[in-house]
Short mmCIF file of C-alpha atoms and ligand atoms in Angstrom, two decimals:
data_model
loop_
_atom_site.label_atom_id
_atom_site.label_comp_id
_atom_site.label_asym_id
_atom_site.label_seq_id
_atom_site.Cartn_x
_atom_site.Cartn_y
_atom_site.Cartn_z
CA MET A 1 -15.87 0.57 -44.04
CA THR A 2 -12.80 2.39 -43.09
CA THR A 3 -10.19 -0.21 -42.25
CA THR A 4 -8.11 2.71 -39.81
CA THR A 5 -9.71 3.89 -37.01
CA ASP A 6 -8.90 8.21 -36.69
CA LEU A 7 -9.39 9.00 -32.90
CA VAL A 8 -9.22 12.14 -30.72
CA SER A 9 -7.09 12.55 -27.37
CA TYR A 10 -8.81 11.94 -25.12
CA GLU A 11 -8.71 14.91 -23.33
CA ASP A 12 -9.78 16.46 -26.18
CA ALA A 13 -12.92 14.43 -26.06
CA LEU A 14 -14.05 15.42 -22.92
CA ALA A 15 -13.50 18.50 -23.48
CA SER A 16 -16.36 18.69 -26.37
CA TYR A 17 -18.80 15.49 -25.48
CA ASP A 18 -20.44 14.13 -22.40
CA PRO A 19 -19.97 9.92 -22.42
CA VAL A 20 -23.20 8.31 -22.44
CA MET A 21 -22.99 4.67 -21.33
CA GLY A 22 -24.99 1.21 -20.96
CA LEU A 23 -24.70 -1.84 -19.27
CA GLU A 24 -25.26 -5.27 -19.70
CA VAL A 25 -24.20 -8.24 -18.18
CA HIS A 26 -24.12 -11.45 -18.30
CA VAL A 27 -23.78 -13.82 -15.82
CA GLU A 28 -23.61 -17.46 -16.29
CA LEU A 29 -25.56 -19.34 -12.57
CA GLY A 30 -23.60 -21.90 -10.71
CA THR A 31 -26.30 -24.09 -10.66
CA ALA A 32 -26.41 -28.05 -10.55
CA THR A 33 -28.44 -28.50 -13.63
CA LYS A 34 -29.71 -26.28 -17.15
CA MET A 35 -32.58 -23.50 -16.76
CA PHE A 36 -34.95 -25.62 -18.02
CA CYS A 37 -33.69 -29.40 -17.89
CA GLY A 38 -31.99 -32.16 -16.02
CA CYS A 39 -28.96 -31.77 -17.83
CA SER A 40 -25.79 -31.23 -15.84
CA THR A 41 -23.45 -28.07 -15.71
CA ALA A 42 -20.18 -29.41 -15.30
CA LEU A 43 -17.46 -28.06 -17.20
CA GLY A 44 -15.32 -30.03 -19.02
CA ALA A 45 -17.42 -32.73 -19.54
CA GLU A 46 -17.01 -34.90 -23.54
CA PRO A 47 -18.54 -32.81 -26.20
CA ASN A 48 -22.71 -33.22 -26.47
CA SER A 49 -22.50 -35.70 -23.45
CA GLN A 50 -24.95 -33.11 -21.68
CA THR A 51 -27.70 -32.38 -23.79
CA CYS A 52 -31.27 -34.22 -24.05
CA PRO A 53 -34.33 -33.24 -26.66
CA VAL A 54 -35.48 -30.53 -23.83
CA CYS A 55 -31.56 -28.78 -24.23
CA LEU A 56 -31.55 -29.76 -28.26
CA GLY A 57 -34.82 -28.67 -29.10
CA LEU A 58 -35.98 -31.80 -29.93
CA PRO A 59 -40.01 -31.40 -30.84
CA GLY A 60 -42.07 -32.82 -28.57
CA ALA A 61 -39.95 -31.77 -25.95
CA LEU A 62 -41.23 -30.08 -22.52
CA PRO A 63 -39.14 -27.16 -20.90
CA VAL A 64 -38.80 -27.22 -16.79
CA VAL A 65 -37.87 -24.25 -14.58
CA ASN A 66 -34.92 -24.41 -12.37
CA ALA A 67 -36.58 -23.64 -9.36
CA THR A 68 -32.81 -22.98 -7.84
CA GLY A 69 -32.41 -20.69 -11.39
CA VAL A 70 -35.38 -18.67 -10.36
CA GLU A 71 -33.76 -17.99 -6.19
CA SER A 72 -30.54 -17.26 -7.49
CA ALA A 73 -32.43 -14.48 -9.70
CA VAL A 74 -34.52 -13.24 -7.27
CA LYS A 75 -31.42 -12.70 -5.16
CA ILE A 76 -29.75 -11.00 -7.19
CA GLY A 77 -32.46 -9.48 -8.21
CA LEU A 78 -33.25 -7.97 -3.87
CA ALA A 79 -29.25 -7.62 -3.73
CA LEU A 80 -29.24 -5.10 -7.13
CA ASN A 81 -32.32 -3.02 -4.67
CA CYS A 82 -34.78 -4.30 -7.44
CA GLU A 83 -38.57 -4.66 -7.28
CA ILE A 84 -39.56 -8.57 -7.88
CA ALA A 85 -42.34 -9.03 -10.62
CA GLU A 86 -45.13 -10.17 -8.72
CA TRP A 87 -45.82 -12.26 -12.06
CA CYS A 88 -43.43 -13.18 -15.04
CA ARG A 89 -43.13 -14.87 -18.16
CA PHE A 90 -40.99 -16.80 -19.94
CA ALA A 91 -41.17 -15.08 -24.02
CA ARG A 92 -39.20 -16.99 -26.94
CA LYS A 93 -36.71 -14.66 -28.60
CA ASN A 94 -36.85 -15.97 -32.63
CA TYR A 95 -33.44 -15.90 -34.08
CA PHE A 96 -31.34 -18.92 -36.12
CA TYR A 97 -27.81 -19.37 -35.04
CA PRO A 98 -26.40 -22.82 -35.38
CA ASP A 99 -24.97 -23.02 -31.93
CA MET A 100 -29.06 -22.64 -30.26
CA PRO A 101 -30.73 -25.94 -31.45
CA LYS A 102 -34.36 -24.77 -31.04
CA ASN A 103 -33.93 -21.03 -33.46
CA PHE A 104 -34.94 -19.64 -30.19
CA GLN A 105 -34.06 -18.35 -27.14
CA THR A 106 -36.63 -18.85 -24.41
CA SER A 107 -35.71 -15.29 -22.22
CA GLN A 108 -37.76 -12.63 -20.64
CA TYR A 109 -38.78 -9.61 -22.45
CA ASP A 110 -41.62 -7.16 -21.49
CA GLU A 111 -41.64 -9.23 -18.18
CA PRO A 112 -38.70 -9.30 -15.94
CA ILE A 113 -37.77 -11.05 -12.49
CA ALA A 114 -36.24 -7.78 -11.66
CA PHE A 115 -36.36 -4.14 -12.22
CA GLY A 116 -35.47 -0.97 -11.24
CA GLY A 117 -32.37 -0.86 -8.61
CA TYR A 118 -29.53 0.87 -8.51
CA LEU A 119 -26.30 -0.21 -7.59
CA ASP A 120 -23.14 2.05 -6.03
CA VAL A 121 -20.18 1.87 -6.74
CA GLN A 122 -16.94 2.75 -5.49
CA LEU A 123 -14.13 4.86 -6.87
CA GLU A 124 -10.62 4.49 -6.81
CA ASP A 125 -10.33 7.58 -4.57
CA GLY A 126 -13.24 5.90 -2.36
CA GLU A 127 -16.22 8.05 -3.80
CA THR A 128 -19.61 6.51 -4.33
CA PHE A 129 -21.16 6.80 -7.58
CA ARG A 130 -24.16 5.27 -8.28
CA VAL A 131 -25.69 3.18 -10.96
CA GLU A 132 -29.38 2.11 -12.14
CA ILE A 133 -30.40 -0.54 -12.90
CA GLU A 134 -33.11 -1.21 -15.94
CA ARG A 135 -34.00 -4.69 -15.34
CA ALA A 136 -32.42 -8.04 -14.49
CA HIS A 137 -33.88 -11.66 -16.57
CA MET A 138 -33.79 -14.37 -16.50
CA GLU A 139 -32.42 -16.42 -20.23
CA GLU A 140 -30.63 -19.48 -21.54
CA ASP A 141 -27.32 -19.85 -22.88
CA THR A 142 -25.92 -21.08 -26.30
CA GLY A 143 -23.96 -23.42 -27.40
CA LYS A 144 -20.41 -23.19 -28.25
CA SER A 145 -18.48 -23.79 -32.55
CA THR A 146 -15.17 -24.48 -33.12
CA HIS A 147 -14.80 -23.95 -36.65
CA VAL A 148 -11.11 -26.70 -37.68
CA GLY A 149 -9.02 -26.72 -40.55
CA GLY A 150 -8.55 -22.97 -40.88
CA ALA A 151 -5.74 -20.51 -40.13
CA THR A 152 -7.14 -17.97 -37.80
CA GLY A 153 -10.14 -20.18 -35.87
CA ARG A 154 -12.97 -18.30 -38.18
CA ILE A 155 -15.09 -19.67 -39.71
CA HIS A 156 -13.47 -18.37 -42.87
CA GLY A 157 -11.76 -20.56 -44.23
CA ALA A 158 -12.64 -23.02 -42.00
CA SER A 159 -13.11 -26.29 -43.57
CA HIS A 160 -16.13 -27.63 -40.99
CA SER A 161 -17.40 -26.48 -37.62
CA LEU A 162 -17.97 -28.75 -34.25
CA LEU A 163 -20.98 -27.72 -32.49
CA ASP A 164 -21.55 -28.57 -28.42
CA TYR A 165 -24.17 -28.32 -26.55
CA ASN A 166 -23.06 -28.83 -24.00
CA ARG A 167 -23.90 -25.16 -22.84
CA ALA A 168 -26.98 -24.41 -24.40
CA GLY A 169 -29.54 -24.10 -22.10
CA ILE A 170 -27.02 -22.76 -18.86
CA PRO A 171 -29.38 -20.51 -16.85
CA LEU A 172 -28.09 -17.09 -17.77
CA ILE A 173 -28.64 -13.70 -15.99
CA GLU A 174 -28.63 -10.49 -18.29
CA ILE A 175 -28.26 -7.44 -15.40
CA VAL A 176 -29.02 -3.99 -17.84
CA THR A 177 -28.28 -0.84 -16.20
CA LYS A 178 -30.53 2.54 -17.26
CA PRO A 179 -28.49 5.03 -19.36
CA ILE A 180 -25.13 5.88 -17.50
CA VAL A 181 -25.13 10.03 -17.78
CA GLY A 182 -22.97 12.29 -14.89
CA ALA A 183 -19.72 10.78 -14.86
CA GLY A 184 -18.15 12.83 -17.68
CA GLU A 185 -14.45 11.90 -18.11
CA ARG A 186 -14.40 8.58 -15.24
CA ALA A 187 -17.14 7.31 -17.66
CA PRO A 188 -14.74 4.41 -18.20
CA GLU A 189 -13.28 3.67 -14.71
CA VAL A 190 -17.31 3.81 -13.83
CA ALA A 191 -17.83 1.25 -16.16
CA LYS A 192 -14.78 -1.29 -14.69
CA ALA A 193 -16.62 -0.10 -11.04
CA TYR A 194 -20.05 -1.65 -11.76
CA VAL A 195 -18.48 -4.75 -13.35
CA ARG A 196 -15.68 -5.43 -10.68
CA GLU A 197 -19.00 -4.31 -7.70
CA LEU A 198 -21.35 -6.58 -9.33
CA ARG A 199 -18.57 -9.30 -9.21
CA GLU A 200 -18.80 -8.88 -5.46
CA LEU A 201 -22.62 -9.25 -5.49
CA ILE A 202 -22.38 -11.76 -7.48
CA ARG A 203 -19.96 -14.25 -5.18
CA ALA A 204 -20.89 -12.73 -1.83
CA LEU A 205 -24.21 -13.87 -3.23
CA GLY A 206 -23.18 -16.98 -3.98
CA VAL A 207 -25.09 -17.80 -7.23
CA SER A 208 -22.03 -17.91 -9.14
CA GLU A 209 -18.58 -17.59 -9.37
CA ALA A 210 -18.13 -14.90 -12.03
CA ARG A 211 -14.77 -16.04 -13.51
CA MET A 212 -14.77 -13.64 -16.65
CA GLU A 213 -11.69 -15.13 -18.01
CA MET A 214 -14.15 -18.35 -18.56
CA GLY A 215 -16.95 -16.99 -19.85
CA GLN A 216 -18.49 -17.09 -16.54
CA MET A 217 -19.37 -12.62 -16.73
CA ARG A 218 -19.14 -11.06 -19.63
CA CYS A 219 -20.01 -7.39 -20.98
CA ASP A 220 -21.31 -5.58 -23.56
CA VAL A 221 -20.02 -1.98 -23.66
CA ASN A 222 -22.86 0.25 -25.21
CA LEU A 223 -21.70 3.26 -25.46
CA SER A 224 -22.74 6.85 -27.19
CA LEU A 225 -21.46 10.73 -27.50
CA MET A 226 -23.54 14.71 -26.61
CA PRO A 227 -21.97 17.28 -27.83
CA LYS A 228 -22.05 18.93 -24.23
CA GLY A 229 -24.65 21.06 -22.81
CA ALA A 230 -26.85 18.51 -24.97
CA ASP A 231 -30.15 16.53 -24.00
CA LYS A 232 -31.16 14.14 -26.71
CA PHE A 233 -28.74 10.88 -26.37
CA GLY A 234 -26.03 10.60 -29.19
CA THR A 235 -26.01 7.25 -31.64
CA ARG A 236 -24.51 4.03 -29.20
CA SER A 237 -22.38 2.01 -30.51
CA GLU A 238 -22.58 -2.26 -28.70
CA THR A 239 -19.23 -3.79 -27.64
CA LYS A 240 -20.23 -6.77 -27.23
CA ASN A 241 -18.30 -9.84 -24.76
CA VAL A 242 -15.82 -7.89 -23.19
CA ASN A 243 -14.44 -10.30 -20.51
CA SER A 244 -12.21 -8.40 -17.88
CA LEU A 245 -12.51 -5.72 -16.06
CA ARG A 246 -9.18 -4.12 -17.23
CA SER A 247 -11.30 -4.52 -20.99
CA VAL A 248 -14.38 -2.72 -19.68
CA GLU A 249 -12.15 0.36 -18.98
CA ARG A 250 -9.97 0.23 -22.49
CA ALA A 251 -13.21 -0.69 -24.73
CA ALA A 252 -15.11 2.85 -23.43
CA ARG A 253 -12.39 4.50 -23.23
CA PHE A 254 -11.69 3.77 -26.92
CA GLU A 255 -15.10 4.19 -28.04
CA ILE A 256 -15.05 8.09 -26.72
CA GLN A 257 -12.03 8.80 -28.54
CA ARG A 258 -13.61 7.04 -31.51
CA HIS A 259 -16.79 8.42 -31.21
CA ALA A 260 -15.60 11.76 -30.76
CA ALA A 261 -13.58 11.49 -34.05
CA VAL A 262 -16.11 10.75 -36.00
CA LEU A 263 -18.57 13.47 -34.65
CA SER A 264 -15.71 15.69 -34.25
CA SER A 265 -15.41 15.48 -38.76
CA GLY A 266 -18.78 15.63 -39.03
CA GLY A 267 -19.37 12.25 -39.58
CA THR A 268 -22.79 10.02 -37.70
CA ILE A 269 -21.79 6.92 -35.93
CA ILE A 270 -23.58 3.76 -37.36
CA GLN A 271 -25.91 1.53 -34.98
CA GLU A 272 -23.64 -1.22 -35.02
CA THR A 273 -22.35 -4.19 -32.48
CA ARG A 274 -18.44 -3.92 -32.31
CA HIS A 275 -16.30 -6.20 -31.54
CA PHE A 276 -13.14 -5.48 -28.96
CA HIS A 277 -9.13 -6.36 -30.15
CA GLU A 278 -7.36 -7.37 -27.00
CA ASP A 279 -3.74 -6.81 -28.41
CA THR A 280 -4.61 -3.97 -29.92
CA GLY A 281 -6.98 -2.24 -26.94
CA SER A 282 -9.09 -1.54 -30.26
CA THR A 283 -12.81 -2.40 -31.98
CA THR A 284 -14.05 -2.98 -35.18
CA SER A 285 -17.32 -3.86 -36.52
CA GLY A 286 -19.42 -6.22 -36.35
CA ARG A 287 -23.00 -6.11 -37.69
CA VAL A 288 -25.25 -3.23 -38.05
CA LYS A 289 -28.41 -2.50 -36.00
CA GLU A 290 -29.74 0.44 -36.75
CA GLU A 291 -33.41 -0.75 -36.09
CA ALA A 292 -34.52 -3.28 -33.75
CA GLU A 293 -34.07 -6.61 -34.95
CA ASP A 294 -36.86 -8.26 -35.77
CA TYR A 295 -37.58 -11.34 -33.03
CA ARG A 296 -40.57 -11.74 -32.70
CA TYR A 297 -40.87 -12.08 -29.27
CA PHE A 298 -43.70 -14.12 -28.10
CA PRO A 299 -44.85 -15.69 -23.91
CA GLU A 300 -43.27 -19.04 -24.00
CA PRO A 301 -46.13 -21.71 -24.52
CA ASP A 302 -44.69 -24.27 -22.65
CA LEU A 303 -43.58 -22.93 -19.54
CA VAL A 304 -45.98 -21.50 -16.22
CA PRO A 305 -45.20 -18.03 -15.96
CA VAL A 306 -43.20 -17.84 -12.59
CA ALA A 307 -44.50 -16.05 -9.41
CA PRO A 308 -42.69 -15.56 -6.92
CA SER A 309 -44.92 -15.20 -3.44
CA ARG A 310 -43.87 -12.46 -1.36
CA ALA A 311 -43.35 -14.60 1.93
CA TRP A 312 -40.64 -16.14 -0.77
CA VAL A 313 -38.99 -13.03 -1.48
CA GLU A 314 -39.23 -11.59 1.82
CA GLU A 315 -37.68 -14.49 2.93
CA ILE A 316 -35.13 -14.74 0.53
CA ARG A 317 -34.43 -11.05 1.14
CA ALA A 318 -33.51 -12.17 4.88
CA ALA A 319 -31.16 -14.67 4.17
CA LEU A 320 -29.37 -12.63 1.44
CA PRO A 321 -25.55 -11.96 3.10
CA GLU A 322 -24.26 -8.88 3.36
CA LEU A 323 -23.08 -7.28 0.56
CA PRO A 324 -19.95 -6.43 -0.66
CA LEU A 325 -19.40 -2.50 -0.08
CA ALA A 326 -21.61 -2.64 3.19
CA ARG A 327 -18.70 -5.37 4.10
CA ARG A 328 -16.14 -3.38 2.91
CA THR A 329 -17.13 -0.17 4.64
CA ARG A 330 -17.69 -2.20 7.93
CA LEU A 331 -13.79 -3.27 7.19
CA LEU A 332 -12.51 0.27 6.50
CA ALA A 333 -13.82 1.36 10.01
CA GLU A 334 -12.98 -1.75 11.77
CA TRP A 335 -9.69 -1.89 10.77
CA GLY A 336 -8.76 1.82 10.60
CA ILE A 337 -7.83 2.04 7.28
CA SER A 338 -8.63 4.83 4.47
CA ALA A 339 -10.46 4.51 1.54
CA THR A 340 -7.04 4.10 -0.16
CA ASP A 341 -5.52 1.35 1.75
CA MET A 342 -8.61 -0.41 1.00
CA GLN A 343 -8.60 0.22 -2.79
CA ALA A 344 -4.89 -0.95 -3.05
CA ILE A 345 -5.79 -4.35 -1.37
CA LEU A 346 -8.78 -4.65 -3.67
CA ASN A 347 -6.22 -4.75 -6.39
CA ALA A 348 -4.95 -6.67 -4.86
CA GLY A 349 -7.32 -9.10 -4.46
CA ALA A 350 -6.17 -9.74 -0.79
CA LEU A 351 -9.05 -9.19 1.02
CA GLU A 352 -10.03 -12.20 0.65
CA PRO A 353 -7.35 -13.79 2.40
CA ILE A 354 -6.62 -11.14 4.59
CA VAL A 355 -9.79 -11.71 5.96
CA ALA A 356 -9.23 -15.55 6.13
CA THR A 357 -5.91 -14.90 7.87
CA ILE A 358 -8.05 -12.89 10.84
CA GLU A 359 -10.23 -15.34 10.59
CA ALA A 360 -8.08 -18.43 11.64
CA GLY A 361 -6.65 -15.28 14.53
CA ALA A 362 -4.23 -13.00 13.44
CA ASP A 363 -4.22 -9.51 14.32
CA ALA A 364 -5.72 -7.45 11.11
CA THR A 365 -2.50 -4.96 11.87
CA SER A 366 0.09 -8.25 10.69
CA ALA A 367 -2.88 -9.62 7.84
CA ARG A 368 -2.79 -6.61 5.96
CA LYS A 369 1.24 -6.58 6.47
CA TRP A 370 2.26 -9.74 5.20
CA TRP A 371 -0.68 -10.10 2.70
CA MET A 372 -0.01 -6.49 1.03
CA GLY A 373 4.28 -6.86 1.98
CA GLU A 374 6.40 -10.04 1.52
CA LEU A 375 2.78 -12.17 0.06
CA ALA A 376 2.16 -9.50 -3.06
CA ARG A 377 5.61 -8.65 -3.58
CA SER A 378 6.26 -13.08 -3.87
CA ALA A 379 3.04 -13.11 -6.09
CA ASN A 380 4.24 -9.57 -8.01
CA GLU A 381 7.64 -11.47 -9.24
CA SER A 382 6.16 -15.14 -10.30
CA GLY A 383 3.79 -13.67 -11.89
CA THR A 384 0.82 -14.98 -9.65
CA SER A 385 -2.39 -13.79 -7.82
CA LEU A 386 -2.67 -14.25 -4.03
CA ASP A 387 -4.80 -16.52 -3.70
CA GLU A 388 -2.69 -19.12 -5.90
CA LEU A 389 0.19 -18.76 -3.41
CA ALA A 390 1.72 -21.89 -1.70
CA ILE A 391 0.78 -20.19 1.61
CA THR A 392 -2.96 -20.83 3.06
CA PRO A 393 -4.10 -17.86 5.81
CA ARG A 394 -4.66 -20.68 7.95
CA GLN A 395 -0.57 -20.42 8.29
CA VAL A 396 0.20 -16.80 7.48
CA ALA A 397 -2.23 -16.59 10.72
CA ARG A 398 0.49 -18.98 12.27
CA VAL A 399 3.18 -17.00 10.99
CA THR A 400 2.05 -14.14 12.43
CA GLU A 401 1.21 -16.13 16.25
CA LEU A 402 4.98 -16.72 16.43
CA VAL A 403 5.75 -13.41 15.98
CA THR A 404 3.22 -12.24 18.39
CA SER A 405 4.73 -14.86 20.87
CA GLY A 406 8.41 -13.27 20.09
CA ASP A 407 9.96 -17.32 18.62
CA LEU A 408 10.50 -15.30 15.60
CA ASN A 409 11.05 -11.66 14.76
CA ASP A 410 9.94 -10.25 11.39
CA LYS A 411 13.36 -10.97 9.55
CA LEU A 412 13.28 -14.61 10.85
CA ALA A 413 9.11 -14.62 9.84
CA ARG A 414 9.84 -13.47 6.51
CA GLN A 415 12.09 -16.73 6.08
CA VAL A 416 9.53 -19.12 7.54
CA ILE A 417 7.36 -17.83 4.68
CA GLU A 418 9.71 -18.16 2.01
CA GLY A 419 10.40 -21.45 3.02
CA VAL A 420 6.12 -22.09 2.66
CA LEU A 421 6.37 -20.28 -0.22
CA ALA A 422 8.78 -22.83 -1.52
CA GLY A 423 7.79 -26.22 -0.02
CA GLU A 424 9.60 -26.84 2.36
CA GLY A 425 5.99 -27.41 4.88
CA THR A 426 3.96 -25.77 7.23
CA PRO A 427 5.41 -23.20 9.22
CA ASP A 428 6.39 -24.77 12.37
CA GLU A 429 8.19 -27.39 10.27
CA VAL A 430 9.75 -24.89 8.45
CA VAL A 431 11.11 -23.60 12.14
CA ASP A 432 12.82 -27.13 12.58
CA LYS A 433 13.92 -27.82 9.28
CA ARG A 434 16.13 -24.29 8.77
CA GLY A 435 16.55 -24.17 12.81
CA LEU A 436 14.66 -20.30 12.62
CA LYS A 437 13.70 -19.88 16.47
CA VAL A 438 15.04 -16.28 18.02
CA VAL A 439 17.55 -16.89 20.81
CA SER A 440 16.55 -14.58 23.86
CA ASP A 441 18.46 -17.48 26.28
CA ASP A 442 20.79 -15.25 27.64
CA SER A 443 23.50 -18.34 28.12
CA ALA A 444 23.70 -18.08 24.07
CA LEU A 445 24.11 -14.22 23.64
CA GLY A 446 26.07 -14.12 26.21
CA THR A 447 29.18 -15.03 23.99
CA ALA A 448 28.01 -13.25 21.02
CA VAL A 449 27.68 -9.72 22.90
CA ASP A 450 31.42 -10.51 24.31
CA GLU A 451 32.31 -10.59 21.37
CA ALA A 452 30.86 -7.88 19.22
CA ILE A 453 32.10 -5.42 22.86
CA ALA A 454 35.41 -7.49 22.72
CA GLY A 455 35.44 -6.69 18.00
CA ASN A 456 34.17 -2.87 18.39
CA PRO A 457 35.76 -1.30 21.63
CA GLY A 458 35.92 2.45 20.27
CA VAL A 459 32.10 2.01 20.10
CA ALA A 460 31.52 0.25 23.15
CA ASP A 461 33.77 3.05 24.88
CA LYS A 462 31.68 5.60 23.45
CA ILE A 463 28.80 3.66 25.34
CA ARG A 464 31.06 3.90 28.52
CA GLY A 465 30.79 7.40 28.43
CA GLY A 466 26.76 7.91 27.99
CA LYS A 467 26.31 7.39 24.42
CA VAL A 468 23.40 5.00 25.09
CA ALA A 469 22.50 5.52 21.20
CA ALA A 470 25.86 3.73 20.21
CA ALA A 471 24.67 0.12 21.26
CA GLY A 472 22.53 -0.36 18.00
CA ALA A 473 26.07 -0.60 16.17
CA LEU A 474 26.68 -3.85 18.56
CA VAL A 475 23.23 -4.61 18.59
CA GLY A 476 23.72 -4.96 14.75
CA ALA A 477 27.08 -6.72 15.11
CA VAL A 478 24.90 -9.66 17.51
CA MET A 479 22.39 -10.16 15.08
CA LYS A 480 25.31 -10.65 12.51
CA ALA A 481 26.77 -13.05 13.70
CA THR A 482 22.96 -15.02 14.98
CA ARG A 483 22.19 -14.33 11.40
CA GLY A 484 19.27 -12.45 12.39
CA GLN A 485 18.14 -14.82 15.31
CA ALA A 486 18.84 -13.24 17.81
CA ASP A 487 16.37 -10.92 20.63
CA ALA A 488 17.45 -7.48 19.24
CA ALA A 489 16.10 -6.40 22.46
CA ARG A 490 17.36 -8.88 25.08
CA VAL A 491 20.42 -8.00 23.60
CA LYS A 492 20.26 -4.35 23.24
CA GLU A 493 19.81 -5.14 27.77
CA LEU A 494 22.80 -7.32 28.32
CA ILE A 495 25.83 -4.86 26.41
CA LEU A 496 24.33 -1.60 28.32
CA GLU A 497 24.30 -4.44 31.62
CA LYS A 498 27.83 -5.65 30.56
CA LEU A 499 29.26 -2.00 29.79
CA GLY A 500 27.33 -0.62 33.67
CA VAL A 501 25.44 1.58 31.94
CA SER A 502 21.68 1.71 32.43
CA GLU A 503 19.38 3.29 29.39
P1 ADP B 601 -30.07 -3.94 -26.64
O1 ADP B 601 -30.55 -5.32 -26.91
O2 ADP B 601 -30.66 -2.90 -28.63
O3 ADP B 601 -29.05 -3.75 -26.57
P2 ADP B 601 -31.04 -2.72 -24.63
O4 ADP B 601 -32.28 -2.20 -24.37
O5 ADP B 601 -31.05 -4.46 -24.02
O6 ADP B 601 -31.02 -2.52 -26.09
O7 ADP B 601 -28.90 -2.03 -23.94
C1 ADP B 601 -29.05 -1.03 -23.98
C2 ADP B 601 -28.35 -0.77 -23.04
O8 ADP B 601 -27.98 0.75 -23.75
C3 ADP B 601 -28.60 0.02 -21.60
O9 ADP B 601 -27.89 -0.65 -20.91
C4 ADP B 601 -28.70 1.16 -22.14
O10 ADP B 601 -29.77 2.12 -21.19
C5 ADP B 601 -28.18 1.32 -22.60
N1 ADP B 601 -28.50 2.73 -23.85
C6 ADP B 601 -29.97 3.50 -24.54
N2 ADP B 601 -29.20 3.62 -25.33
C7 ADP B 601 -27.94 4.97 -25.25
C8 ADP B 601 -27.22 5.52 -25.92
N3 ADP B 601 -27.97 6.60 -26.75
N4 ADP B 601 -26.05 5.80 -25.75
C9 ADP B 601 -25.22 4.94 -24.51
N5 ADP B 601 -26.31 3.51 -24.19
C10 ADP B 601 -27.88 3.76 -25.07
MG1 MG B 602 -27.78 -5.37 -26.03
ZN1 ZN B 603 -31.26 -31.08 -21.24
#
């Protein structure tokens, strides 16, 4: 085993090889109880307080399938354009690991509940790439081990290990793609776009929050290279449990460069699992997996087969919500924006806030303007995401309403938003407290206009002489004197009136 990894440049790798990818995504379902027992799935409880004989694998305990778990699996399968099995079973995947008290994982093997689908994903430039889905099957999560007493938190050097079985038995859906070919240099981008699209889909279905940073969704990235023009796949590596969108892309990219280095120097790729390291962007060797491991799969004898009736499946299909890609396509048309604009909105995490702001009464253009402008800047500065900002879509809608009604201009609206973000209250409260109202009443503006004319006799003369465009300088003086609160359009009218010119 080598300790350092040689790479070839990404461009050189792609000049000689075609990447083939396979993505396996695990999603933890958001059911209230576990997959085969009634234990709670709530996070943050005392270790081992959410366990029972079933999820601890005690002798004689009998599992029962969680109906909501099956329904969620059917929803995911349908949304991925899969066929839903008329009849399928669970299987025992036998292996020993301390975080799995039963010594087998209840999973599905050759009879997955959903199979043969696809997911269209959108790349940065708006182009669509179709990823074929091999299968989606039901299984359960393992417990969690913590290694204590060492410096690294790893088992080596630890004095003892702690096990928490609260997570053991939480329902998981594993979604496996067919080998993804033909993406070429865009393979890492496709991988990221696929996981992102899948995450949005899972959220839209309401079956999981799919928060990758919390391990509710994780991705194994299988990757191999074949010489350009070849039709036989190369040996793959499998980078396990990658847990952010960015890491999925980086892991695929790194493996392309590593495989290319090995292959082009005459070496061979060994089939193994690998670990991705966030800090270096590299992967290191895990477990060698040259032969299929012998999990001694057999049908689970303690559970009845799952046979979703066609009527039920059709009922679920009919009740599916509008799916993310279709929704984005519709919104893009409704708002009259480009694919690139939409991509920018997605990258900023602004889609849901914008939609919610429109639902709260704002027009689409203003909603987009504030979330992608002022608010995005503010989130950026404070290093938070848009949904963490201390302003609600309803409040943003209220600000746009005050602009539309003429009570605020853009400059004042920015100050109102700033006040709301600083915790000074609702938009109306900030308007009151800071005294931020557009002044359009003539008596209040008149004095400021007179002063501006008196203070700039040269400009006033030019305007009298017919150079109406010069009025801008006087409007600016009035705005300054009123700290931005004057109604600029009215000020201009007043200036021209007082100087006896018309536009
Ligand atoms: P395992 O359980 O060993 O991980 P699976 O069949 O469940 O095997 O998943 C393998 C994943 O890798 C699938 O997404 C599959 O499409 C993909 N895959 C299979 N062969 C290759 C290959 N040679 N190169 C890249 N990906 C591959
Ligand atoms: Mg795998
Ligand atoms: Zn239990």
